PDB file of C-alpha atoms in Angstrom:
ATOM      1  CA  MET D   1       5.939   7.173  22.588  1.00  0.00           C
ATOM      2  CA  ILE D   2       7.832   5.888  19.681  1.00  0.00           C
ATOM      3  CA  TRP D   3      10.343   4.123  21.236  1.00  0.00           C
ATOM      4  CA  GLN D   4       9.398   0.996  23.485  1.00  0.00           C
ATOM      5  CA  ARG D   5      10.989   0.429  26.706  1.00  0.00           C
ATOM      6  CA  TYR D   6      11.819  -3.352  27.656  1.00  0.00           C
ATOM      7  CA  ASN D   7       8.573  -6.018  27.236  1.00  0.00           C
ATOM      8  CA  ALA D   8       9.224  -9.291  28.869  1.00  0.00           C
ATOM      9  CA  ARG D   9       6.938 -10.568  26.317  1.00  0.00           C
ATOM     10  CA  MET D  10       8.868  -9.340  23.288  1.00  0.00           C
ATOM     11  CA  THR D  11      12.381  -9.829  24.734  1.00  0.00           C
ATOM     12  CA  ASP D  12      13.570 -12.100  21.658  1.00  0.00           C
ATOM     13  CA  ALA D  13      12.239  -9.917  19.123  1.00  0.00           C
ATOM     14  CA  LEU D  14      13.615  -6.637  20.439  1.00  0.00           C
ATOM     15  CA  LEU D  15      17.030  -5.234  19.786  1.00  0.00           C
ATOM     16  CA  THR D  16      19.321  -3.739  22.552  1.00  0.00           C
ATOM     17  CA  ILE D  17      20.836  -0.554  22.951  1.00  0.00           C
ATOM     18  CA  THR D  18      23.858  -2.777  23.454  1.00  0.00           C
ATOM     19  CA  ASP D  19      23.336  -4.504  19.945  1.00  0.00           C
ATOM     20  CA  LEU D  20      23.051  -1.045  18.291  1.00  0.00           C
ATOM     21  CA  GLU D  21      26.340   0.551  19.942  1.00  0.00           C
ATOM     22  CA  ALA D  22      28.262  -2.667  18.719  1.00  0.00           C
ATOM     23  CA  ALA D  23      26.621  -2.040  15.200  1.00  0.00           C
ATOM     24  CA  ILE D  24      27.525   1.601  15.355  1.00  0.00           C
ATOM     25  CA  ASN D  25      31.113   0.792  16.236  1.00  0.00           C
ATOM     26  CA  PHE D  26      31.455  -2.154  13.644  1.00  0.00           C
ATOM     27  CA  TRP D  27      30.719   0.329  11.002  1.00  0.00           C
ATOM     28  CA  ARG D  28      32.991   3.211  12.425  1.00  0.00           C
ATOM     29  CA  ALA D  29      35.738   0.965  12.529  1.00  0.00           C
ATOM     30  CA  ARG D  30      35.128  -0.458   9.004  1.00  0.00           C
ATOM     31  CA  SER D  31      34.571   3.289   7.669  1.00  0.00           C
ATOM     32  CA  PRO D  32      36.067   5.573  10.002  1.00  0.00           C
ATOM     33  CA  ALA D  33      34.294   9.312  10.001  1.00  0.00           C
ATOM     34  CA  GLU D  34      35.702  11.398   7.447  1.00  0.00           C
ATOM     35  CA  GLY D  35      36.122  15.221   6.998  1.00  0.00           C
ATOM     36  CA  GLU D  36      36.646  18.193   9.080  1.00  0.00           C
ATOM     37  CA  GLU D  37      33.007  17.554  10.518  1.00  0.00           C
ATOM     38  CA  LEU D  38      34.299  13.770  11.462  1.00  0.00           C
ATOM     39  CA  ARG D  39      30.975  12.856   9.000  1.00  0.00           C
ATOM     40  CA  LEU D  40      30.240   9.173  10.377  1.00  0.00           C
ATOM     41  CA  CYS D  41      29.583   6.358   7.100  1.00  0.00           C
ATOM     42  CA  ALA D  42      25.885   5.819   6.038  1.00  0.00           C
ATOM     43  CA  GLU D  43      25.266   2.692   8.117  1.00  0.00           C
ATOM     44  CA  ALA D  44      26.656   4.441  11.292  1.00  0.00           C
ATOM     45  CA  SER D  45      24.887   7.708  10.466  1.00  0.00           C
ATOM     46  CA  ALA D  46      21.613   5.372  10.404  1.00  0.00           C
ATOM     47  CA  LEU D  47      22.035   3.630  13.408  1.00  0.00           C
ATOM     48  CA  ALA D  48      23.083   6.820  15.265  1.00  0.00           C
ATOM     49  CA  LYS D  49      19.716   8.295  15.535  1.00  0.00           C
ATOM     50  CA  PRO D  50      17.436   5.413  17.028  1.00  0.00           C
ATOM     51  CA  TYR D  51      20.585   5.077  19.424  1.00  0.00           C
ATOM     52  CA  ALA D  52      20.336   8.614  20.355  1.00  0.00           C
ATOM     53  CA  LEU D  53      16.787   8.447  20.955  1.00  0.00           C
ATOM     54  CA  MET D  54      16.843   5.384  22.660  1.00  0.00           C
ATOM     55  CA  ILE D  55      19.699   7.550  25.111  1.00  0.00           C
ATOM     56  CA  VAL D  56      17.327  10.376  25.805  1.00  0.00           C
ATOM     57  CA  GLN D  57      14.232   8.660  26.497  1.00  0.00           C
ATOM     58  CA  GLY D  58      15.881   5.562  28.708  1.00  0.00           C
ATOM     59  CA  ALA D  59      15.050   3.026  26.586  1.00  0.00           C
ATOM     60  CA  THR D  60      16.793  -0.398  26.626  1.00  0.00           C
ATOM     61  CA  ARG D  61      15.253  -2.318  23.535  1.00  0.00           C
ATOM     62  CA  ILE D  62      13.457  -1.317  20.213  1.00  0.00           C
ATOM     63  CA  ALA D  63      11.668  -3.333  17.898  1.00  0.00           C
ATOM     64  CA  PRO D  64      13.296  -3.682  14.735  1.00  0.00           C
ATOM     65  CA  GLU D  65      10.107  -2.251  12.947  1.00  0.00           C
ATOM     66  CA  GLN D  66      10.761   1.094  14.537  1.00  0.00           C
ATOM     67  CA  LEU D  67      14.393   1.316  12.622  1.00  0.00           C
ATOM     68  CA  GLY D  68      14.217   3.126   9.560  1.00  0.00           C
ATOM     69  CA  ASP D  69      14.985   1.006   6.083  1.00  0.00           C
ATOM     70  CA  LYS D  70      18.966   2.197   6.154  1.00  0.00           C
ATOM     71  CA  ALA D  71      19.186   1.377   9.882  1.00  0.00           C
ATOM     72  CA  ARG D  72      17.734  -2.077   9.540  1.00  0.00           C
ATOM     73  CA  ALA D  73      19.696  -3.149   6.578  1.00  0.00           C
ATOM     74  CA  ALA D  74      22.714  -1.376   8.553  1.00  0.00           C
ATOM     75  CA  TYR D  75      21.781  -3.473  11.776  1.00  0.00           C
ATOM     76  CA  GLU D  76      21.202  -6.853   9.724  1.00  0.00           C
ATOM     77  CA  ALA D  77      23.982  -6.613   7.886  1.00  0.00           C
ATOM     78  CA  TRP D  78      26.527  -6.204  11.137  1.00  0.00           C
ATOM     79  CA  ARG D  79      24.515  -9.342  12.283  1.00  0.00           C
ATOM     80  CA  ALA D  80      25.656 -11.270   9.159  1.00  0.00           C
ATOM     81  CA  ALA D  81      29.071 -10.006   9.402  1.00  0.00           C
ATOM     82  CA  THR D  82      29.411 -10.492  13.298  1.00  0.00           C
ATOM     83  CA  GLN D  83      27.106 -13.896  13.925  1.00  0.00           C
ATOM     84  CA  GLY D  84      27.846 -15.921  10.697  1.00  0.00           C
TER      85      GLY D  84
END
């Protein structure tokens, strides 16, 4: 399975689904969806795939290494903007 479920030994290293959702909402507020198809901005779009897969698989946490480069960059930029 690509997405890891909660693992007590790796709690600090894993990203939560709540954090991914907050990051997506941050990017959506910063750059609202566009066009008739309501296309997400690049950052929200990059985070949406791992978020959706986590929901489908019932995962609550994911290792940062499992995010693609664009998703990881969007997540890290959100953290820097919101948590100093």
